[in-house]
Amino acid sequence: MTDENRPFTIAVFCGSATGNDPVYLEAARQVGRTLAERGIGVVFGGGHVGLMGAVADAAMTAGGHVTGVIPLSLHEREVAHAAVSELHIVETMHERKLMMAERSDAFLALPGGPGTLEEITEQWTWAQLGIHEKPCGFLNVAGYYDPLIALVDGMRDRGFTHPRYTGMLRFSDSIDELVDAFQNYTPPTRMQASPGLEMSTTPPVAP
């Protein structure tokens, strides 16, 4: 559910680098433009560098509302984006991720490194556990996330997570398709057992 005082808002996780193929930078700019043109707010990591800066710049140029959240330790190292609609400087990475989660209705990963992967998979984990019921998706630029798709399928096929939880994730090379999926998302039925216990083949031993 969105707050009455703000539009549908998507947290965008992506690299603080631009990668070695111009297709990644162009995709980031397209995401920023598209979200702004569709009236969708953007929450991002607050830096002016890499793909994250490109998303923010494009969204701001297109008239969007952009909120940056950056920890104090990265304020100077990633060159905080002072020109966004809101910039929040927090103490820790944990505070950053929590604020981004609280201010968002969905989570989108563009190409990026280990930080991007950690941020989006944490939100997927929280969704599995019922901490929130917000969708997660990946913009699969030039097949960037094909290895992750295979890994997620392997988690499901090898019995480490249920298909209802792998089915939470959306992969697409189209930002419009992902936004449509986010806005029409229905969370899976919640089970009483935890995801891990539900998939266990060995019953737990009573203490």
XYZ file of N, CA, C and O in Angstrom:
828
model
N 0.847 -1.205 0.000
C 0.000 0.000 0.000
C 0.883 1.256 0.000
O 1.899 1.317 0.670
N 0.503 2.254 -0.747
C 1.240 3.506 -0.757
C 0.667 4.466 0.277
O -0.506 4.415 0.613
N 1.539 5.366 0.770
C 1.065 6.420 1.645
C 0.264 7.408 0.820
O 0.521 7.609 -0.373
N -0.708 8.055 1.466
C -1.547 9.003 0.744
C -0.739 10.179 0.205
O -1.108 10.787 -0.790
N 0.372 10.502 0.871
C 1.122 11.699 0.523
C 2.248 11.457 -0.480
O 3.025 12.360 -0.759
N 2.369 10.262 -1.012
C 3.430 10.026 -1.986
C 2.955 9.067 -3.073
O 2.037 8.283 -2.872
N 3.597 9.120 -4.235
C 3.222 8.212 -5.317
C 3.772 6.818 -5.075
O 4.566 6.593 -4.150
N 3.349 5.876 -5.918
C 3.982 4.563 -5.931
C 5.477 4.790 -6.125
O 5.898 5.553 -6.983
N 6.280 4.142 -5.293
C 7.713 4.423 -5.269
C 8.513 3.131 -5.357
O 8.185 2.141 -4.703
N 9.551 3.158 -6.170
C 10.392 1.985 -6.379
C 11.811 2.278 -5.901
O 12.398 3.304 -6.278
N 12.355 1.392 -5.074
C 13.757 1.467 -4.695
C 14.579 0.838 -5.809
O 14.315 -0.283 -6.236
N 15.569 1.569 -6.288
C 16.420 1.087 -7.365
C 17.808 0.800 -6.800
O 18.476 1.692 -6.279
N 18.227 -0.449 -6.906
C 19.564 -0.862 -6.500
C 20.390 -1.067 -7.767
O 19.950 -1.771 -8.693
N 21.586 -0.483 -7.823
C 22.422 -0.650 -9.011
C 23.842 -0.235 -8.697
O 24.146 0.251 -7.605
N 24.722 -0.416 -9.668
C 26.138 -0.217 -9.441
C 26.546 1.228 -9.211
O 25.976 2.153 -9.787
N 27.588 1.397 -8.395
C 28.232 2.700 -8.250
C 29.313 2.865 -9.319
O 30.034 3.853 -9.328
N 29.404 1.866 -10.205
C 30.208 1.945 -11.424
C 29.249 1.895 -12.609
O 28.059 1.611 -12.444
N 29.772 2.143 -13.803
C 28.920 2.127 -14.990
C 29.071 0.852 -15.801
O 28.308 0.636 -16.741
N 30.025 -0.014 -15.422
C 30.260 -1.218 -16.205
C 31.051 -0.902 -17.462
O 31.323 0.263 -17.773
N 31.431 -1.933 -18.202
C 32.300 -1.728 -19.370
C 31.565 -1.810 -20.701
O 32.186 -1.963 -21.749
N 30.241 -1.707 -20.649
C 29.440 -1.703 -21.876
C 28.454 -0.544 -21.783
O 27.715 -0.434 -20.788
N 28.401 0.340 -22.771
C 27.489 1.499 -22.717
C 26.027 1.118 -22.543
O 25.213 1.963 -22.135
N 25.662 -0.130 -22.833
C 24.264 -0.548 -22.721
C 23.757 -0.417 -21.292
O 22.575 -0.136 -21.062
N 24.646 -0.595 -20.308
C 24.224 -0.503 -18.909
C 23.860 0.933 -18.535
O 22.854 1.179 -17.855
N 24.675 1.877 -18.970
C 24.413 3.283 -18.667
C 23.131 3.753 -19.345
O 22.316 4.457 -18.733
N 22.930 3.356 -20.580
C 21.712 3.751 -21.280
C 20.476 3.147 -20.615
O 19.432 3.805 -20.511
N 20.593 1.911 -20.156
C 19.470 1.275 -19.465
C 19.138 2.023 -18.179
O 17.961 2.225 -17.845
N 20.157 2.442 -17.437
C 19.931 3.188 -16.197
C 19.212 4.501 -16.476
O 18.286 4.883 -15.758
N 19.636 5.187 -17.526
C 18.973 6.445 -17.883
C 17.520 6.206 -18.295
O 16.633 6.985 -17.941
N 17.303 5.126 -19.030
C 15.937 4.816 -19.453
C 15.056 4.520 -18.250
O 13.880 4.914 -18.216
N 15.600 3.819 -17.263
C 14.831 3.528 -16.047
C 14.431 4.821 -15.353
O 13.269 5.014 -14.980
N 15.379 5.726 -15.171
C 15.059 6.995 -14.517
C 13.987 7.766 -15.259
O 13.024 8.265 -14.654
N 14.135 7.877 -16.582
C 13.145 8.597 -17.393
C 11.775 7.943 -17.312
O 10.748 8.618 -17.121
N 11.756 6.628 -17.465
C 10.477 5.913 -17.503
C 9.736 6.039 -16.185
O 8.517 6.292 -16.168
N 10.442 5.861 -15.086
C 9.778 5.961 -13.781
C 9.205 7.355 -13.577
O 8.065 7.515 -13.125
N 9.981 8.375 -13.918
C 9.491 9.745 -13.751
C 8.286 10.013 -14.652
O 7.291 10.604 -14.215
N 8.372 9.573 -15.895
C 7.275 9.821 -16.832
C 6.004 9.088 -16.441
O 4.890 9.533 -16.770
N 6.148 7.977 -15.717
C 4.977 7.233 -15.258
C 4.496 7.691 -13.879
O 3.606 7.081 -13.293
N 5.098 8.764 -13.361
C 4.673 9.316 -12.081
C 5.098 8.486 -10.885
O 4.478 8.564 -9.813
N 6.167 7.713 -11.041
C 6.636 6.822 -9.978
C 7.840 7.444 -9.290
O 8.777 7.913 -9.945
N 7.817 7.461 -7.971
C 8.937 7.973 -7.200
C 10.102 7.004 -7.214
O 9.933 5.798 -7.370
N 11.293 7.547 -7.040
C 12.514 6.754 -7.018
C 13.213 6.933 -5.671
O 13.396 8.055 -5.196
N 13.598 5.810 -5.076
C 14.486 5.817 -3.917
C 15.760 5.114 -4.350
O 15.696 4.025 -4.949
N 16.918 5.715 -4.066
C 18.165 5.094 -4.483
C 19.241 5.351 -3.440
O 18.997 5.995 -2.428
N 20.444 4.841 -3.710
C 21.501 4.870 -2.698
C 22.164 6.194 -2.436
O 23.081 6.271 -1.611
N 21.744 7.255 -3.120
C 22.182 8.599 -2.763
C 23.461 9.086 -3.408
O 23.829 10.248 -3.234
N 24.151 8.226 -4.156
C 25.407 8.644 -4.763
C 25.223 9.275 -6.125
O 24.237 9.023 -6.825
N 26.211 10.095 -6.523
C 26.164 10.767 -7.816
C 26.935 9.984 -8.867
O 27.058 10.424 -10.006
N 27.478 8.833 -8.510
C 28.377 8.105 -9.403
C 27.698 6.881 -10.009
O 26.671 6.414 -9.526
N 28.276 6.354 -11.081
C 27.856 5.092 -11.654
C 26.431 5.088 -12.159
O 25.840 6.125 -12.493
N 25.866 3.879 -12.193
C 24.490 3.732 -12.668
C 23.504 4.413 -11.735
O 22.482 4.938 -12.182
N 23.822 4.420 -10.421
C 22.878 5.057 -9.491
C 22.744 6.538 -9.777
O 21.645 7.094 -9.748
N 23.844 7.188 -10.081
C 23.773 8.605 -10.432
C 23.028 8.837 -11.726
O 22.284 9.813 -11.865
N 23.201 7.915 -12.682
C 22.518 8.049 -13.973
C 21.009 7.918 -13.822
O 20.241 8.655 -14.449
N 20.558 6.976 -13.003
C 19.129 6.817 -12.738
C 18.565 8.104 -12.135
O 17.534 8.628 -12.584
N 19.246 8.603 -11.111
C 18.760 9.799 -10.428
C 18.733 11.007 -11.359
O 17.752 11.763 -11.387
N 19.801 11.212 -12.118
C 19.865 12.357 -13.033
C 18.737 12.309 -14.061
O 18.072 13.319 -14.326
N 18.524 11.122 -14.636
C 17.490 10.998 -15.668
C 16.102 11.213 -15.090
O 15.251 11.859 -15.726
N 15.866 10.693 -13.894
C 14.554 10.880 -13.272
C 14.311 12.343 -12.927
O 13.217 12.877 -13.145
N 15.322 13.011 -12.393
C 15.173 14.425 -12.049
C 14.943 15.269 -13.303
O 14.098 16.163 -13.314
N 15.689 14.985 -14.374
C 15.533 15.731 -15.627
C 14.122 15.587 -16.184
O 13.569 16.522 -16.773
N 13.534 14.396 -15.965
C 12.186 14.131 -16.461
C 11.098 14.585 -15.484
O 9.918 14.313 -15.710
N 11.495 15.261 -14.421
C 10.519 15.820 -13.486
C 10.079 14.893 -12.381
O 9.061 15.147 -11.727
N 10.820 13.836 -12.132
C 10.441 12.876 -11.103
C 10.857 13.299 -9.705
O 11.634 14.238 -9.519
N 10.320 12.580 -8.723
C 10.696 12.788 -7.327
C 11.701 11.708 -6.945
O 11.404 10.517 -7.037
N 12.883 12.142 -6.528
C 13.979 11.215 -6.260
C 14.477 11.413 -4.832
O 14.812 12.534 -4.432
N 14.526 10.317 -4.087
C 15.012 10.339 -2.709
C 16.291 9.526 -2.614
O 16.314 8.344 -2.975
N 17.347 10.155 -2.141
C 18.611 9.463 -1.932
C 18.830 9.172 -0.460
O 18.488 9.996 0.397
N 19.394 8.006 -0.176
C 19.713 7.622 1.201
C 21.145 7.102 1.206
O 21.434 6.080 0.570
N 22.022 7.790 1.902
C 23.436 7.425 1.859
C 24.020 7.430 3.268
O 23.726 8.323 4.070
N 24.818 6.415 3.617
C 25.451 6.415 4.934
C 26.597 7.417 4.997
O 27.224 7.733 3.980
N 26.876 7.893 6.192
C 27.918 8.894 6.394
C 29.257 8.426 5.839
O 30.008 9.210 5.259
N 29.553 7.143 5.972
C 30.848 6.618 5.528
C 31.041 6.706 4.023
O 32.172 6.704 3.526
N 29.933 6.774 3.275
C 30.010 6.862 1.815
C 29.666 8.248 1.287
O 29.697 8.474 0.076
N 29.372 9.161 2.192
C 28.910 10.493 1.786
C 29.905 11.176 0.860
O 29.523 11.786 -0.145
N 31.184 11.076 1.183
C 32.200 11.701 0.348
C 32.766 10.726 -0.673
O 33.060 11.107 -1.809
N 32.875 9.441 -0.324
C 33.487 8.474 -1.236
C 32.664 8.264 -2.495
O 33.211 8.066 -3.576
N 31.336 8.292 -2.384
C 30.479 8.107 -3.545
C 29.906 9.426 -4.052
O 29.072 9.438 -4.940
N 30.346 10.536 -3.502
C 29.918 11.867 -3.913
C 28.392 11.969 -3.860
O 27.689 11.745 -4.847
N 27.880 12.282 -2.692
C 26.435 12.339 -2.500
C 25.780 13.278 -3.515
O 26.312 14.336 -3.856
N 24.625 12.853 -3.987
C 23.887 13.591 -5.023
C 23.049 14.662 -4.342
O 21.935 14.413 -3.893
N 23.577 15.880 -4.305
C 22.920 16.965 -3.575
C 21.749 17.572 -4.336
O 20.995 18.368 -3.773
N 21.571 17.214 -5.614
C 20.542 17.860 -6.424
C 19.228 17.088 -6.463
O 18.320 17.468 -7.198
N 19.095 16.011 -5.699
C 17.860 15.235 -5.722
C 16.788 15.895 -4.869
O 17.056 16.842 -4.122
N 15.569 15.376 -4.972
C 14.447 15.977 -4.249
C 14.656 15.921 -2.743
O 14.351 16.872 -2.014
N 15.138 14.782 -2.256
C 15.438 14.597 -0.830
C 16.741 13.826 -0.725
O 16.952 12.859 -1.466
N 17.598 14.218 0.207
C 18.819 13.466 0.485
C 18.903 13.231 1.989
O 18.895 14.175 2.778
N 18.949 11.961 2.360
C 19.035 11.588 3.768
C 20.403 10.964 4.026
O 20.792 10.004 3.355
N 21.113 11.515 4.985
C 22.415 10.977 5.379
C 22.222 10.236 6.699
O 21.782 10.825 7.697
N 22.508 8.946 6.690
C 22.278 8.098 7.860
C 23.610 7.582 8.379
O 24.657 7.726 7.739
N 23.571 6.943 9.551
C 24.805 6.508 10.201
C 25.372 5.225 9.601
O 26.588 5.091 9.449
N 24.517 4.270 9.281
C 25.009 2.953 8.897
C 24.331 2.442 7.622
O 23.292 2.940 7.209
N 24.936 1.381 7.063
C 24.324 0.716 5.915
C 22.981 0.105 6.284
O 22.052 0.084 5.482
N 22.874 -0.404 7.504
C 21.606 -0.996 7.944
C 20.498 0.047 7.956
O 19.367 -0.218 7.530
N 20.816 1.252 8.452
C 19.818 2.328 8.453
C 19.446 2.713 7.024
O 18.275 2.997 6.730
N 20.438 2.718 6.150
C 20.172 3.051 4.752
C 19.163 2.082 4.151
O 18.166 2.490 3.543
N 19.421 0.792 4.308
C 18.553 -0.216 3.701
C 17.160 -0.193 4.320
O 16.161 -0.368 3.615
N 17.088 0.040 5.627
C 15.785 0.083 6.282
C 14.973 1.279 5.793
O 13.781 1.145 5.486
N 15.604 2.430 5.691
C 14.880 3.611 5.216
C 14.432 3.437 3.774
O 13.298 3.793 3.419
N 15.290 2.873 2.942
C 14.906 2.639 1.551
C 13.718 1.686 1.480
O 12.792 1.886 0.687
N 13.739 0.659 2.307
C 12.641 -0.311 2.312
C 11.340 0.334 2.777
O 10.274 0.095 2.192
N 11.409 1.133 3.819
C 10.207 1.751 4.372
C 9.578 2.745 3.401
O 8.361 2.928 3.404
N 10.387 3.372 2.558
C 9.897 4.405 1.656
C 9.532 3.869 0.272
O 9.229 4.649 -0.626
N 9.579 2.548 0.102
C 9.369 1.959 -1.218
C 8.205 0.984 -1.225
O 7.870 0.383 -0.206
N 7.635 0.806 -2.413
C 6.552 -0.151 -2.618
C 7.005 -1.351 -3.441
O 6.270 -2.333 -3.568
N 8.210 -1.265 -3.994
C 8.777 -2.352 -4.787
C 10.279 -2.138 -4.862
O 10.778 -1.033 -4.583
N 10.996 -3.199 -5.270
C 12.444 -3.154 -5.309
C 12.933 -3.631 -6.670
O 12.529 -4.698 -7.144
N 13.814 -2.838 -7.279
C 14.300 -3.124 -8.629
C 15.819 -3.122 -8.634
O 16.447 -2.173 -8.158
N 16.408 -4.180 -9.188
C 17.858 -4.248 -9.343
C 18.232 -4.086 -10.801
O 17.707 -4.782 -11.666
N 19.142 -3.171 -11.059
C 19.811 -3.042 -12.341
C 21.157 -3.751 -12.215
O 21.509 -4.211 -11.125
N 21.924 -3.854 -13.279
C 23.257 -4.434 -13.132
C 24.073 -3.722 -12.049
O 23.965 -2.508 -11.866
N 24.858 -4.482 -11.347
C 25.685 -3.946 -10.273
C 26.558 -5.043 -9.705
O 26.572 -6.176 -10.200
N 27.268 -4.716 -8.661
C 28.189 -5.648 -8.037
C 27.601 -6.328 -6.814
O 26.383 -6.448 -6.671
N 28.472 -6.745 -5.882
C 27.990 -7.482 -4.713
C 27.039 -6.682 -3.831
O 26.129 -7.244 -3.227
N 27.229 -5.354 -3.748
C 26.321 -4.552 -2.943
C 24.911 -4.561 -3.496
O 23.933 -4.683 -2.749
N 24.791 -4.448 -4.808
C 23.479 -4.507 -5.459
C 22.812 -5.845 -5.193
O 21.623 -5.909 -4.847
N 23.579 -6.909 -5.345
C 23.030 -8.251 -5.135
C 22.601 -8.445 -3.686
O 21.534 -9.011 -3.409
N 23.409 -7.955 -2.763
C 23.067 -8.092 -1.339
C 21.791 -7.330 -1.000
O 20.922 -7.824 -0.273
N 21.641 -6.140 -1.555
C 20.470 -5.313 -1.239
C 19.178 -5.941 -1.750
O 18.174 -6.006 -1.032
N 19.185 -6.405 -2.993
C 17.948 -6.957 -3.550
C 17.629 -8.322 -2.954
O 16.457 -8.632 -2.702
N 18.639 -9.146 -2.685
C 18.346 -10.462 -2.113
C 17.883 -10.347 -0.661
O 17.106 -11.185 -0.201
N 18.327 -9.323 0.055
C 17.808 -9.114 1.400
C 16.306 -8.811 1.344
O 15.523 -9.356 2.135
N 15.906 -7.978 0.391
C 14.481 -7.668 0.281
C 13.674 -8.882 -0.148
O 12.531 -9.069 0.296
N 14.237 -9.717 -0.996
C 13.578 -10.971 -1.366
C 13.429 -11.873 -0.143
O 12.372 -12.454 0.092
N 14.475 -11.947 0.665
C 14.418 -12.745 1.893
C 13.336 -12.227 2.824
O 12.551 -13.006 3.394
N 13.288 -10.914 2.989
C 12.269 -10.336 3.873
C 10.871 -10.647 3.356
O 9.954 -10.895 4.140
N 10.708 -10.630 2.028
C 9.400 -10.953 1.450
C 9.035 -12.410 1.725
O 7.880 -12.724 2.042
N 9.998 -13.307 1.609
C 9.733 -14.718 1.903
C 9.294 -14.909 3.355
O 8.408 -15.717 3.644
N 9.923 -14.165 4.248
C 9.636 -14.305 5.675
C 8.388 -13.549 6.114
O 7.968 -13.651 7.266
N 7.807 -12.777 5.208
C 6.603 -12.024 5.545
C 6.876 -10.728 6.273
O 5.953 -10.123 6.832
N 8.129 -10.276 6.279
C 8.452 -8.993 6.902
C 7.820 -7.855 6.100
O 7.412 -6.834 6.644
N 7.737 -8.025 4.801
C 6.958 -7.134 3.952
C 6.340 -7.965 2.832
O 6.671 -9.154 2.669
N 5.443 -7.372 2.069
C 4.794 -8.064 0.955
C 4.940 -7.236 -0.320
O 3.982 -6.997 -1.044
N 6.159 -6.826 -0.579
C 6.467 -5.983 -1.727
C 7.240 -6.786 -2.768
O 8.057 -7.634 -2.422
N 7.011 -6.523 -4.049
C 7.668 -7.301 -5.098
C 9.119 -6.896 -5.325
O 9.529 -5.771 -5.027
N 9.875 -7.845 -5.875
C 11.271 -7.625 -6.225
C 11.480 -8.003 -7.685
O 10.936 -9.014 -8.150
N 12.257 -7.222 -8.408
C 12.496 -7.524 -9.810
C 13.887 -7.132 -10.249
O 14.595 -6.362 -9.579
N 14.278 -7.680 -11.411
C 15.600 -7.459 -11.976
C 15.464 -7.010 -13.423
O 14.799 -7.683 -14.213
N 16.088 -5.892 -13.767
C 16.162 -5.488 -15.157
C 17.334 -6.243 -15.779
O 18.504 -5.952 -15.493
N 17.004 -7.200 -16.598
C 18.016 -8.121 -17.129
C 18.628 -7.550 -18.408
O 18.339 -8.003 -19.514
N 19.494 -6.570 -18.218
C 20.106 -5.860 -19.335
C 21.146 -6.753 -20.022
O 22.097 -7.208 -19.379
N 20.950 -7.014 -21.295
C 21.902 -7.789 -22.096
C 22.244 -9.126 -21.438
O 23.383 -9.589 -21.504
N 21.244 -9.744 -20.790
C 21.448 -11.044 -20.169
C 22.269 -11.021 -18.898
O 22.722 -12.079 -18.424
N 22.436 -9.844 -18.295
C 23.295 -9.720 -17.114
C 22.893 -10.677 -15.995
O 23.741 -11.257 -15.316
N 21.587 -10.840 -15.791
C 21.118 -11.662 -14.678
C 20.765 -13.095 -15.088
O 20.176 -13.831 -14.283
N 21.160 -13.521 -16.276
C 20.902 -14.906 -16.668
C 21.509 -15.911 -15.691
O 20.856 -16.908 -15.339
N 22.752 -15.712 -15.206
C 23.296 -16.662 -14.226
C 22.497 -16.705 -12.927
O 22.362 -17.765 -12.301
N 21.937 -15.555 -12.519
C 21.132 -15.539 -11.302
C 19.815 -16.282 -11.511
O 19.343 -16.985 -10.609
N 19.230 -16.147 -12.694
C 18.008 -16.890 -12.993
C 18.265 -18.381 -12.854
O 17.468 -19.120 -12.242
N 19.390 -18.831 -13.375
C 19.741 -20.251 -13.267
C 19.954 -20.654 -11.808
O 19.542 -21.745 -11.383
N 20.584 -19.785 -11.022
C 20.817 -20.086 -9.606
C 19.504 -20.174 -8.840
O 19.299 -21.103 -8.037
N 18.601 -19.229 -9.076
C 17.300 -19.244 -8.402
C 16.520 -20.500 -8.778
O 15.903 -21.145 -7.923
N 16.556 -20.866 -10.061
C 15.885 -22.096 -10.483
C 16.491 -23.305 -9.768
O 15.770 -24.234 -9.383
N 17.813 -23.284 -9.592
C 18.467 -24.376 -8.892
C 18.076 -24.449 -7.426
O 17.899 -25.544 -6.868
N 17.922 -23.316 -6.774
C 17.451 -23.292 -5.382
C 16.096 -23.973 -5.263
O 15.849 -24.757 -4.344
N 15.231 -23.657 -6.215
C 13.887 -24.249 -6.223
C 13.959 -25.746 -6.534
O 13.385 -26.572 -5.806
N 14.675 -26.107 -7.589
C 14.695 -27.493 -8.033
C 15.398 -28.417 -7.049
O 15.097 -29.614 -7.002
N 16.327 -27.870 -6.254
C 17.062 -28.678 -5.293
C 16.452 -28.633 -3.895
O 17.020 -29.130 -2.935
N 15.281 -28.009 -3.786
C 14.538 -28.074 -2.534
C 14.935 -27.104 -1.461
O 14.672 -27.336 -0.282
N 15.574 -25.972 -1.855
C 15.977 -25.007 -0.841
C 15.033 -23.814 -0.725
O 15.172 -23.007 0.190
N 14.097 -23.681 -1.619
C 13.031 -22.698 -1.469
C 11.850 -23.147 -2.311
O 11.995 -23.932 -3.242
N 10.690 -22.680 -1.934
C 9.453 -23.124 -2.565
C 9.199 -22.331 -3.850
O 9.557 -21.148 -3.932
N 8.567 -22.948 -4.845
C 8.241 -22.205 -6.072
C 7.443 -20.929 -5.825
O 7.560 -19.973 -6.603
N 6.643 -20.882 -4.760
C 5.882 -19.649 -4.518
C 6.820 -18.489 -4.203
O 6.486 -17.332 -4.445
N 8.000 -18.786 -3.671
C 8.943 -17.721 -3.321
C 9.869 -17.372 -4.480
O 10.242 -16.207 -4.639
N 10.251 -18.350 -5.290
C 11.001 -17.989 -6.490
C 10.083 -17.263 -7.472
O 10.529 -16.400 -8.229
N 8.798 -17.603 -7.428
C 7.832 -16.930 -8.287
C 7.585 -15.484 -7.915
O 6.978 -14.729 -8.684
N 8.042 -15.067 -6.712
C 7.940 -13.662 -6.315
C 8.774 -12.762 -7.220
O 8.453 -11.587 -7.413
N 9.880 -13.305 -7.721
C 10.837 -12.496 -8.456
C 10.386 -12.283 -9.898
O 9.846 -13.182 -10.529
N 10.656 -11.093 -10.412
C 10.364 -10.788 -11.802
C 11.673 -10.462 -12.508
O 12.454 -9.641 -12.020
N 11.908 -11.094 -13.646
C 13.070 -10.804 -14.480
C 12.563 -10.358 -15.848
O 11.731 -11.034 -16.453
N 13.081 -9.244 -16.344
C 12.672 -8.768 -17.663
C 13.711 -7.780 -18.177
O 14.406 -7.121 -17.380
N 13.801 -7.664 -19.493
C 14.647 -6.617 -20.074
C 13.845 -5.360 -20.374
O 14.370 -4.410 -20.965
N 12.584 -5.323 -19.931
C 11.701 -4.172 -20.165
C 11.316 -3.522 -18.848
O 10.687 -4.160 -17.998
N 11.662 -2.249 -18.669
C 11.293 -1.560 -17.438
C 9.776 -1.385 -17.343
O 9.193 -1.509 -16.262
N 9.113 -1.143 -18.460
C 7.660 -1.003 -18.418
C 6.990 -2.302 -17.974
O 6.027 -2.277 -17.197
N 7.493 -3.415 -18.455
C 6.933 -4.708 -18.055
C 7.116 -4.949 -16.565
O 6.208 -5.444 -15.886
N 8.267 -4.576 -16.035
C 8.522 -4.747 -14.600
C 7.621 -3.845 -13.768
O 7.060 -4.274 -12.753
N 7.463 -2.596 -14.190
C 6.591 -1.682 -13.451
C 5.157 -2.197 -13.444
O 4.478 -2.184 -12.410
N 4.687 -2.669 -14.584
C 3.331 -3.226 -14.647
C 3.187 -4.404 -13.683
O 2.172 -4.522 -12.980
N 4.205 -5.273 -13.650
C 4.167 -6.428 -12.747
C 4.170 -5.983 -11.291
O 3.449 -6.544 -10.458
N 4.956 -4.973 -10.972
C 5.005 -4.458 -9.601
C 3.644 -3.906 -9.173
O 3.167 -4.175 -8.065
N 3.032 -3.129 -10.048
C 1.787 -2.458 -9.677
C 0.601 -3.424 -9.629
O -0.431 -3.094 -9.048
N 0.757 -4.595 -10.222
C -0.310 -5.598 -10.201
C 0.076 -6.825 -9.369
O -0.557 -7.876 -9.483
N 1.056 -6.679 -8.523
C 1.597 -7.803 -7.760
C 0.640 -8.273 -6.675
O 0.049 -7.466 -5.950
N 0.502 -9.575 -6.573
C -0.221 -10.198 -5.469
C 0.744 -11.106 -4.731
O 1.298 -12.040 -5.330
N 0.995 -10.870 -3.446
C 1.954 -11.710 -2.724
C 1.435 -13.131 -2.575
O 0.225 -13.370 -2.601
N 2.339 -14.099 -2.433
C 1.922 -15.495 -2.296
C 1.226 -15.741 -0.966
O 1.370 -14.969 -0.014
N 0.471 -16.811 -0.922
C -0.188 -17.205 0.324
C 0.861 -17.495 1.380
O 1.841 -18.208 1.126
N 0.676 -16.954 2.554
C 1.646 -17.120 3.633
C 1.402 -18.428 4.361
O 0.296 -18.740 4.765
N 2.467 -19.219 4.546
C 2.378 -20.480 5.278
C 2.737 -20.269 6.753
O 3.497 -19.358 7.099
N 2.195 -21.113 7.626
C 2.526 -21.003 9.050
C 3.983 -21.349 9.290
O 4.670 -20.712 10.081
N 4.483 -22.391 8.604
C 5.877 -22.785 8.756
C 6.780 -21.777 8.055
O 6.383 -21.109 7.109
N 8.020 -21.669 8.519
C 8.990 -20.827 7.851
C 9.324 -21.433 6.490
O 9.120 -22.638 6.267
N 9.850 -20.626 5.553
C 10.200 -21.194 4.246
C 11.148 -22.383 4.341
O 10.991 -23.374 3.631
N 12.131 -22.299 5.242
C 13.075 -23.404 5.382
C 12.426 -24.650 5.936
O 12.639 -25.765 5.436
N 11.623 -24.499 6.971
C 10.951 -25.649 7.578
C 9.971 -26.278 6.601
O 9.857 -27.510 6.523
N 9.303 -25.444 5.839
C 8.338 -25.954 4.865
C 9.005 -26.874 3.846
O 8.416 -27.863 3.396
N 10.244 -26.567 3.481
C 10.941 -27.340 2.465
C 11.758 -28.489 3.038
O 12.326 -29.274 2.282
N 11.843 -28.606 4.357
C 12.665 -29.642 4.968
C 12.047 -31.012 4.778
O 10.842 -31.213 4.971
N 12.877 -31.979 4.422
C 12.416 -33.344 4.282
C 12.528 -34.116 5.587
O 11.920 -35.171 5.756
N 13.307 -33.564 6.536
C 13.502 -34.207 7.846
C 12.745 -33.401 8.889
O 13.040 -32.216 9.080
N 11.767 -33.981 9.597
C 11.023 -33.238 10.618
C 11.952 -32.784 11.733
O 12.919 -33.472 12.066
N 11.696 -31.610 12.309
C 12.535 -31.151 13.422
C 12.377 -32.056 14.639
O 11.308 -32.611 14.878
N 13.438 -32.193 15.392
C 13.443 -33.021 16.613
C 13.057 -32.126 17.779
O 13.637 -31.060 17.984
N 12.060 -32.571 18.559
C 11.623 -31.783 19.709
C 12.743 -31.716 20.748
O 13.464 -32.701 20.951
N 12.923 -30.558 21.399
C 13.981 -30.436 22.412
C 13.682 -31.312 23.625
O 12.544 -31.621 23.903
